[in-house]
């Protein structure tokens, strides 16, 4: 299976028994859609029980080509995954030294989520502070970061934060 070259599927070597594997092509491969695979018993259950949630539709050719090209690039350049992991580790190391912030994402994820260690007491004030920081970082360092926004209708009140997106192509210097 060609997908074994993808970053998060390499953990499969460590797993003894696995019922189902699901993956999306939307983030890592800049395409749409995804897949699920498993034993015939599990897949039969998926077909019968998930028809309202899972559908089969043809992927547009340009998105299928984008996914194939992304996998081809990863297969021809396995060092890209190593570079990505190194960039993530370096960014984590440097960001963890910033006072007033805590990293609230998985250490292996290329999406690094920073949040305030201590809230100002107001979600709006927290968001305003984070937006000011994001604007300053863009202006002074030419680094684009995104603040997470929450709706007043959200039932789950997660803290606001800043998302940084790490790439293997980045050269993290300071």
mmCIF file of N, CA and C in Angstrom, residues 100-101 116 118-120 122-136 147 160 162:
data_model
loop_
_atom_site.group_PDB
_atom_site.id
_atom_site.type_symbol
_atom_site.label_atom_id
_atom_site.label_comp_id
_atom_site.label_asym_id
_atom_site.label_seq_id
_atom_site.Cartn_x
_atom_site.Cartn_y
_atom_site.Cartn_z
ATOM 1 N N UNK A 100 4.119 32.838 29.507
ATOM 2 C CA UNK A 100 2.718 33.220 29.353
ATOM 3 C C UNK A 100 1.940 32.370 28.374
ATOM 4 N N UNK A 101 2.638 31.457 27.682
ATOM 5 C CA UNK A 101 1.985 30.581 26.713
ATOM 6 C C UNK A 101 2.227 29.133 27.081
ATOM 7 N N UNK A 116 -2.952 30.919 25.796
ATOM 8 C CA UNK A 116 -2.497 31.677 26.950
ATOM 9 C C UNK A 116 -2.463 30.779 28.177
ATOM 10 N N UNK A 118 -2.615 31.848 31.204
ATOM 11 C CA UNK A 118 -3.614 32.392 32.116
ATOM 12 C C UNK A 118 -4.496 33.369 31.333
ATOM 13 N N UNK A 119 -5.776 33.151 31.377
ATOM 14 C CA UNK A 119 -6.729 34.005 30.678
ATOM 15 C C UNK A 119 -6.766 35.394 31.304
ATOM 16 N N UNK A 120 -7.111 36.377 30.491
ATOM 17 C CA UNK A 120 -7.304 37.731 31.018
ATOM 18 C C UNK A 120 -8.623 37.834 31.773
ATOM 19 N N UNK A 122 -11.581 37.343 30.110
ATOM 20 C CA UNK A 122 -12.602 37.540 29.079
ATOM 21 C C UNK A 122 -12.128 36.897 27.778
ATOM 22 N N UNK A 123 -12.995 36.092 27.153
ATOM 23 C CA UNK A 123 -12.626 35.458 25.890
ATOM 24 C C UNK A 123 -12.339 36.531 24.834
ATOM 25 N N UNK A 124 -13.118 37.607 24.829
ATOM 26 C CA UNK A 124 -12.910 38.683 23.852
ATOM 27 C C UNK A 124 -11.560 39.355 24.062
ATOM 28 N N UNK A 125 -11.198 39.619 25.333
ATOM 29 C CA UNK A 125 -9.906 40.239 25.620
ATOM 30 C C UNK A 125 -8.757 39.299 25.258
ATOM 31 N N UNK A 126 -8.931 38.006 25.550
ATOM 32 C CA UNK A 126 -7.917 37.014 25.166
ATOM 33 C C UNK A 126 -7.720 37.015 23.657
ATOM 34 N N UNK A 127 -8.816 36.976 22.919
ATOM 35 C CA UNK A 127 -8.756 36.954 21.462
ATOM 36 C C UNK A 127 -8.112 38.227 20.927
ATOM 37 N N UNK A 128 -8.458 39.382 21.504
ATOM 38 C CA UNK A 128 -7.877 40.655 21.067
ATOM 39 C C UNK A 128 -6.365 40.651 21.282
ATOM 40 N N UNK A 129 -5.929 40.164 22.448
ATOM 41 C CA UNK A 129 -4.499 40.070 22.744
ATOM 42 C C UNK A 129 -3.791 39.163 21.736
ATOM 43 N N UNK A 130 -4.377 38.011 21.459
ATOM 44 C CA UNK A 130 -3.781 37.067 20.512
ATOM 45 C C UNK A 130 -3.753 37.633 19.098
ATOM 46 N N UNK A 131 -4.791 38.339 18.695
ATOM 47 C CA UNK A 131 -4.807 38.968 17.371
ATOM 48 C C UNK A 131 -3.725 40.039 17.260
ATOM 49 N N UNK A 132 -3.505 40.796 18.337
ATOM 50 C CA UNK A 132 -2.422 41.786 18.341
ATOM 51 C C UNK A 132 -1.065 41.109 18.173
ATOM 52 N N UNK A 133 -0.880 39.992 18.861
ATOM 53 C CA UNK A 133 0.380 39.241 18.745
ATOM 54 C C UNK A 133 0.547 38.724 17.322
ATOM 55 N N UNK A 134 -0.510 38.155 16.744
ATOM 56 C CA UNK A 134 -0.445 37.621 15.381
ATOM 57 C C UNK A 134 -0.114 38.728 14.381
ATOM 58 N N UNK A 135 -0.711 39.897 14.547
ATOM 59 C CA UNK A 135 -0.439 41.030 13.655
ATOM 60 C C UNK A 135 1.016 41.470 13.776
ATOM 61 N N UNK A 136 1.501 41.533 15.005
ATOM 62 C CA UNK A 136 2.888 41.954 15.243
ATOM 63 C C UNK A 136 3.878 40.954 14.633
ATOM 64 N N UNK A 147 -5.317 33.097 14.545
ATOM 65 C CA UNK A 147 -5.928 32.972 15.865
ATOM 66 C C UNK A 147 -7.194 32.145 15.729
ATOM 67 N N UNK A 160 -9.191 30.210 23.550
ATOM 68 C CA UNK A 160 -8.724 30.697 22.253
ATOM 69 C C UNK A 160 -7.212 30.552 22.211
ATOM 70 N N UNK A 162 -3.478 30.498 19.273
ATOM 71 C CA UNK A 162 -2.822 30.796 17.996
ATOM 72 C C UNK A 162 -2.405 29.477 17.369
#
